[in-house]
């Protein structure tokens, strides 16, 4: 571990910590000399401890003014699982039920069902790294790649908030890929797309995505939350219907994923039970040993330094209150001596 300070010039105050070696805050003694008194080991230790506490209090205050911190660092860890980038659709249609209507009574929206099963999925995978990205008209980085379960769980819990706009899956995929940088030593790297539909991806973005997927080579899973009665990715066009991305976006998104040259699997779910089965299958498939480095951010140590100064100052304050002065006994009136007869 390495340490540093935010304001190095403030360390010029540190020489003041030597002042207790010359000066004392205790009351001076009115006795001219104590050299004739016998040596008192306990008193010597107490005096030395008080001087040390005074030096520590001044020095800690000077360091606190400088703003001490501990540098961020990487800690090597190992586990069984994968790096998983969760890509969650937050378009307005995710607020509807699998029947395609606004939830009423005890009905559950597609987003709520996804949140429930994704939370269980995160809880079951104790050693995975998770990153969470949401997308509608624009992508949102909800949580960078981390193994902190509480943070990931909170990010997943937020995916059933009211969605806005449309489905811009191309930009969402680009941000999800950015959470899996090329050159990582992790063998199992996953993008899990949870969406209830697909939009048209611009051909120029498709070319860029193909290049990025070939660099990173993640396993791609698409959990398609299909609205009852709508077209699926395996449906062929009806007679007389155009087979275009605009007419059949789910079908053409599936074809695009198959053209990426990576391991790809799609799951079609028309209800909460099918979502649970798909999540369980992905959980079973992605379990491999891997090593990773956890990045620990910089930690400010000003509070700890001030605590040291407060403890040392408290010792000095207690000594000051315990200080007593030498009182000269008042001369008592003497009785006259009796004369012997």
Coordinates of C-alpha atoms in Angstrom, one line a residue:
X1 CA 0.0 0.0 0.0
X2 CA 1.2 3.5 -0.8
X3 CA 0.2 6.7 0.9
X4 CA 0.1 10.4 -0.2
X5 CA -1.1 13.8 0.8
X6 CA -3.3 16.3 -1.2
X7 CA -1.4 19.4 0.1
X8 CA 2.3 18.6 0.6
X9 CA 3.1 22.2 1.6
X10 CA 1.0 21.7 4.8
X11 CA 3.6 19.2 6.0
X12 CA 5.9 22.2 6.7
X13 CA 3.9 22.5 9.9
X14 CA 5.3 19.1 11.1
X15 CA 8.4 20.7 12.9
X16 CA 6.0 22.2 15.4
X17 CA 5.5 18.7 16.8
X18 CA 9.0 19.1 18.4
X19 CA 7.8 22.1 20.5
X20 CA 6.8 19.9 23.5
X21 CA 10.4 18.9 23.9
X22 CA 11.2 22.5 24.8
X23 CA 8.0 23.8 26.2
X24 CA 5.4 22.3 28.6
X25 CA 1.8 23.1 29.0
X26 CA 1.8 22.0 32.6
X27 CA 1.9 24.5 35.5
X28 CA 5.5 25.4 36.5
X29 CA 6.6 24.3 40.0
X30 CA 7.3 26.9 42.6
X31 CA 10.0 24.8 44.1
X32 CA 13.5 26.0 43.1
X33 CA 15.0 22.6 42.7
X34 CA 13.9 19.0 42.9
X35 CA 17.3 17.5 42.4
X36 CA 17.5 16.5 46.0
X37 CA 14.3 14.5 45.7
X38 CA 14.6 10.8 45.1
X39 CA 14.1 9.5 41.5
X40 CA 10.5 8.6 40.8
X41 CA 10.3 6.2 37.8
X42 CA 6.5 6.4 37.4
X43 CA 6.6 10.2 37.3
X44 CA 9.3 10.1 34.7
X45 CA 7.3 7.8 32.5
X46 CA 4.2 9.9 32.9
X47 CA 6.1 13.1 31.9
X48 CA 7.6 11.3 28.9
X49 CA 4.1 10.0 27.9
X50 CA 2.6 13.4 28.1
X51 CA 5.3 15.0 25.9
X52 CA 4.8 12.2 23.4
X53 CA 1.1 12.7 23.4
X54 CA 1.6 16.5 22.8
X55 CA 4.0 15.7 19.9
X56 CA 1.5 13.2 18.5
X57 CA -1.4 15.7 18.7
X58 CA 0.4 18.5 16.9
X59 CA 1.9 16.1 14.3
X60 CA -1.5 14.5 13.6
X61 CA -3.1 17.9 13.1
X62 CA -0.4 18.9 10.7
X63 CA -0.9 15.7 8.7
X64 CA -4.7 16.1 8.7
X65 CA -4.3 19.6 7.2
X66 CA -2.2 18.1 4.4
X67 CA -5.1 15.7 3.5
X68 CA -3.6 12.2 3.8
X69 CA -5.0 9.3 1.7
X70 CA -4.2 5.7 0.8
X71 CA -3.7 5.1 -2.9
X72 CA -6.1 2.9 -4.8
X73 CA -4.9 -0.6 -5.6
X74 CA -5.8 -3.8 -7.3
X75 CA -6.4 -7.0 -5.3
X76 CA -6.1 -10.3 -7.1
X77 CA -9.1 -12.6 -6.6
X78 CA -10.3 -15.9 -8.0
X79 CA -13.7 -17.5 -8.3
X80 CA -16.0 -19.7 -10.3
X81 CA -18.3 -17.9 -12.7
X82 CA -17.9 -15.2 -15.3
X83 CA -17.7 -11.5 -16.1
X84 CA -21.4 -10.7 -16.9
X85 CA -22.5 -7.5 -18.5
X86 CA -26.3 -7.2 -17.9
X87 CA -28.0 -5.1 -20.7
X88 CA -31.6 -4.3 -19.7
X89 CA -34.2 -2.8 -21.9
X90 CA -35.9 0.2 -20.3
X91 CA -38.2 1.2 -23.1
X92 CA -41.8 2.1 -22.3
X93 CA -43.1 -1.4 -23.4
X94 CA -41.3 -3.1 -20.6
X95 CA -43.8 -1.5 -18.2
X96 CA -46.5 -3.7 -19.7
X97 CA -47.5 -7.2 -18.9
X98 CA -46.7 -10.2 -21.1
X99 CA -50.3 -9.8 -22.3
X100 CA -49.4 -6.3 -23.6
X101 CA -51.4 -4.2 -21.2
X102 CA -50.9 -2.0 -18.2
X103 CA -50.5 -4.1 -15.0
X104 CA -53.7 -4.2 -12.9
X105 CA -54.4 -6.0 -9.6
X106 CA -51.8 -8.7 -9.0
X107 CA -50.4 -8.6 -12.5
X108 CA -46.7 -8.3 -13.0
X109 CA -45.0 -6.2 -15.7
X110 CA -42.2 -7.6 -17.8
X111 CA -39.7 -5.3 -16.1
X112 CA -40.8 -6.5 -12.6
X113 CA -40.6 -10.2 -13.6
X114 CA -37.1 -9.6 -15.0
X115 CA -36.0 -7.7 -11.8
X116 CA -37.2 -10.6 -9.6
X117 CA -35.4 -13.3 -11.5
X118 CA -32.3 -11.3 -12.2
X119 CA -32.0 -10.5 -8.4
X120 CA -32.1 -14.3 -7.7
X121 CA -29.5 -14.8 -10.5
X122 CA -27.1 -12.3 -8.9
X123 CA -27.6 -13.8 -5.4
X124 CA -26.8 -17.3 -6.7
X125 CA -23.5 -16.3 -8.4
X126 CA -21.3 -15.4 -5.4
X127 CA -18.0 -14.9 -7.3
X128 CA -19.1 -13.3 -10.6
X129 CA -18.3 -9.8 -11.7
X130 CA -21.4 -7.9 -12.8
X131 CA -21.9 -4.7 -14.8
X132 CA -25.4 -3.2 -15.4
X133 CA -26.4 -1.1 -18.4
X134 CA -29.9 0.1 -19.2
X135 CA -31.0 1.4 -22.6
X136 CA -34.0 3.0 -24.2
X137 CA -33.5 6.0 -26.5
X138 CA -30.0 6.3 -25.1
X139 CA -27.9 3.9 -23.0
X140 CA -27.2 4.5 -19.3
X141 CA -24.3 3.0 -17.4
X142 CA -26.0 1.9 -14.2
X143 CA -23.2 0.0 -12.5
X144 CA -19.6 -0.6 -13.7
X145 CA -18.1 -4.1 -13.5
X146 CA -17.8 -5.0 -9.8
X147 CA -18.1 -8.0 -7.4
X148 CA -19.9 -5.9 -4.7
X149 CA -23.2 -7.7 -4.4
X150 CA -25.1 -4.9 -2.6
X151 CA -24.3 -2.4 -5.3
X152 CA -25.3 -4.8 -8.1
X153 CA -28.4 -5.8 -6.3
X154 CA -29.5 -2.2 -6.0
X155 CA -28.8 -1.6 -9.7
X156 CA -31.0 -4.6 -10.6
X157 CA -33.7 -3.4 -8.3
X158 CA -34.0 -0.2 -10.2
X159 CA -34.8 -1.8 -13.6
X160 CA -38.6 -1.8 -13.1
X161 CA -38.8 2.0 -12.8
X162 CA -41.0 3.5 -15.5
X163 CA -39.3 3.3 -18.8
X164 CA -39.1 6.0 -21.4
X165 CA -38.6 6.4 -25.1
X166 CA -37.9 3.7 -27.6
X167 CA -35.4 0.8 -28.1
X168 CA -32.0 1.8 -29.3
X169 CA -30.3 -1.5 -28.9
X170 CA -27.3 -0.7 -31.0
X171 CA -25.9 2.0 -28.6
X172 CA -26.9 -0.2 -25.6
X173 CA -24.8 -3.1 -27.0
X174 CA -21.8 -0.8 -27.5
X175 CA -21.9 0.4 -23.9
X176 CA -22.3 -3.2 -22.6
X177 CA -19.3 -4.2 -24.6
X178 CA -17.3 -1.4 -23.1
X179 CA -17.7 -3.1 -19.7
X180 CA -15.7 -6.0 -21.1
X181 CA -12.4 -4.5 -22.3
X182 CA -10.3 -6.6 -24.7
X183 CA -7.2 -8.3 -23.3
X184 CA -8.8 -9.6 -20.0
X185 CA -7.6 -12.9 -18.7
X186 CA -11.1 -14.0 -17.7
X187 CA -12.2 -16.9 -19.9
X188 CA -15.9 -16.6 -19.5
X189 CA -17.3 -13.2 -20.5
X190 CA -21.0 -12.8 -21.0
X191 CA -23.4 -10.2 -22.3
X192 CA -26.9 -10.9 -21.2
X193 CA -29.5 -8.9 -23.1
X194 CA -33.0 -8.7 -21.6
X195 CA -35.4 -7.1 -24.0
X196 CA -39.0 -7.4 -25.1
X197 CA -38.4 -6.3 -28.7
X198 CA -35.9 -5.0 -31.1
X199 CA -35.3 -1.9 -33.2
X200 CA -33.4 -1.5 -36.4
X201 CA -29.6 -1.2 -36.0
X202 CA -27.9 1.2 -38.4
X203 CA -25.7 -0.8 -40.8
X204 CA -22.7 1.4 -39.9
X205 CA -23.2 0.5 -36.2
X206 CA -23.6 -3.1 -37.1
X207 CA -20.1 -3.1 -38.7
X208 CA -18.6 -1.5 -35.6
X209 CA -20.4 -4.0 -33.3
X210 CA -19.1 -6.9 -35.4
X211 CA -15.5 -5.7 -35.1
X212 CA -15.9 -5.1 -31.3
X213 CA -17.5 -8.5 -30.7
X214 CA -14.6 -10.2 -32.5
X215 CA -12.1 -8.4 -30.3
X216 CA -13.7 -9.3 -27.1
X217 CA -15.4 -12.6 -28.0
X218 CA -18.1 -12.7 -25.3
X219 CA -20.8 -15.2 -25.0
X220 CA -24.1 -13.5 -26.0
X221 CA -27.5 -14.4 -24.6
X222 CA -30.7 -12.8 -25.6
X223 CA -33.6 -13.2 -23.2
X224 CA -36.5 -12.1 -25.4
X225 CA -39.6 -11.2 -23.2
X226 CA -42.2 -11.8 -25.9
X227 CA -45.6 -10.1 -25.7
X228 CA -48.3 -12.7 -26.3
X229 CA -49.5 -12.6 -29.9
X230 CA -46.5 -10.7 -31.2
X231 CA -43.9 -11.9 -33.7
X232 CA -41.0 -13.9 -32.4
X233 CA -37.4 -14.0 -33.6
X234 CA -38.0 -17.5 -35.1
X235 CA -41.2 -16.5 -37.0
X236 CA -41.0 -16.3 -40.8
X237 CA -42.7 -13.5 -42.7
X238 CA -46.3 -14.1 -43.7
X239 CA -47.2 -14.5 -47.4
X240 CA -47.0 -11.0 -49.0
X241 CA -45.1 -9.6 -46.0
X242 CA -41.8 -7.9 -46.5
X243 CA -38.8 -9.7 -44.8
X244 CA -37.1 -6.5 -43.7
X245 CA -35.6 -5.2 -40.4
X246 CA -38.4 -2.7 -40.3
X247 CA -41.2 -5.3 -40.7
X248 CA -39.6 -8.1 -38.6
X249 CA -37.0 -6.4 -36.2
X250 CA -36.8 -9.4 -33.8
X251 CA -36.1 -11.9 -36.6
X252 CA -33.4 -9.7 -38.2
X253 CA -31.8 -8.9 -34.8
X254 CA -31.5 -12.6 -34.3
X255 CA -29.9 -13.0 -37.7
X256 CA -27.5 -10.2 -36.9
X257 CA -26.5 -11.9 -33.6
X258 CA -25.8 -15.1 -35.5
X259 CA -23.5 -13.3 -37.9
X260 CA -21.2 -11.9 -35.1
X261 CA -19.0 -15.0 -34.9
X262 CA -19.4 -15.4 -31.2
X263 CA -21.2 -18.0 -29.0
X264 CA -24.8 -16.9 -29.1
X265 CA -28.1 -18.3 -27.7
X266 CA -31.6 -16.8 -27.6
X267 CA -34.4 -17.6 -25.2
X268 CA -38.0 -16.8 -25.9
X269 CA -40.1 -16.2 -22.8
X270 CA -43.9 -15.5 -22.8
X271 CA -44.3 -15.5 -19.1
X272 CA -42.5 -15.4 -15.7
X273 CA -42.1 -19.2 -15.6
X274 CA -40.3 -19.1 -19.0
X275 CA -38.0 -16.3 -17.7
X276 CA -37.1 -18.4 -14.7
X277 CA -36.2 -21.4 -16.9
X278 CA -34.0 -19.2 -19.2
X279 CA -32.2 -17.6 -16.3
X280 CA -31.6 -21.1 -14.7
X281 CA -30.2 -22.4 -18.0
X282 CA -27.8 -19.4 -18.3
X283 CA -26.7 -19.9 -14.7
X284 CA -25.9 -23.6 -15.5
X285 CA -23.9 -22.8 -18.7
X286 CA -21.7 -20.0 -17.3
X287 CA -19.7 -21.6 -14.5
X288 CA -15.9 -21.6 -15.1
X289 CA -12.9 -20.9 -12.8
X290 CA -11.5 -17.4 -13.4
X291 CA -9.2 -14.9 -11.9
X292 CA -9.7 -11.1 -11.8
X293 CA -8.4 -8.0 -10.1
X294 CA -10.6 -6.0 -7.9
X295 CA -9.9 -2.2 -8.0
X296 CA -10.0 -0.6 -4.6
X297 CA -10.5 3.2 -4.8
X298 CA -8.4 5.8 -3.0
X299 CA -9.3 6.2 0.7
X300 CA -9.2 9.5 2.5
X301 CA -7.5 9.2 5.9
X302 CA -8.2 12.7 7.3
X303 CA -10.8 11.3 9.7
X304 CA -8.5 8.7 11.1
X305 CA -5.7 11.2 11.5
X306 CA -8.0 13.6 13.4
X307 CA -9.1 10.7 15.6
X308 CA -5.5 10.2 16.6
X309 CA -5.1 13.9 17.3
X310 CA -8.3 13.9 19.4
X311 CA -7.2 10.9 21.5
X312 CA -3.8 12.5 22.2
X313 CA -5.4 15.8 23.1
X314 CA -7.8 14.1 25.4
X315 CA -4.9 12.6 27.3
X316 CA -3.3 16.1 27.7
X317 CA -6.7 17.5 28.8
X318 CA -7.1 14.8 31.4
X319 CA -3.6 15.5 32.7
X320 CA -4.3 19.2 32.9
X321 CA -7.4 18.6 34.9
X322 CA -5.6 16.2 37.2
X323 CA -2.8 18.7 37.8
X324 CA -2.6 19.9 41.4
X325 CA -0.5 22.7 43.0
X326 CA 1.7 22.4 46.0
X327 CA 0.0 24.1 49.0
X328 CA 2.0 25.4 51.8
X329 CA 0.5 24.6 55.1
X330 CA -0.8 27.6 56.9
X331 CA 1.0 28.2 60.1
X332 CA -1.3 27.3 63.0
X333 CA -1.3 29.5 66.1
X334 CA 1.0 28.1 68.7
X335 CA -0.1 27.6 72.2
X336 CA 2.1 29.2 74.9
X337 CA 4.3 26.7 76.6
X338 CA 3.4 25.9 80.2
X339 CA 5.8 26.7 82.8
X340 CA 6.7 24.1 85.2
X341 CA 6.3 25.0 88.8

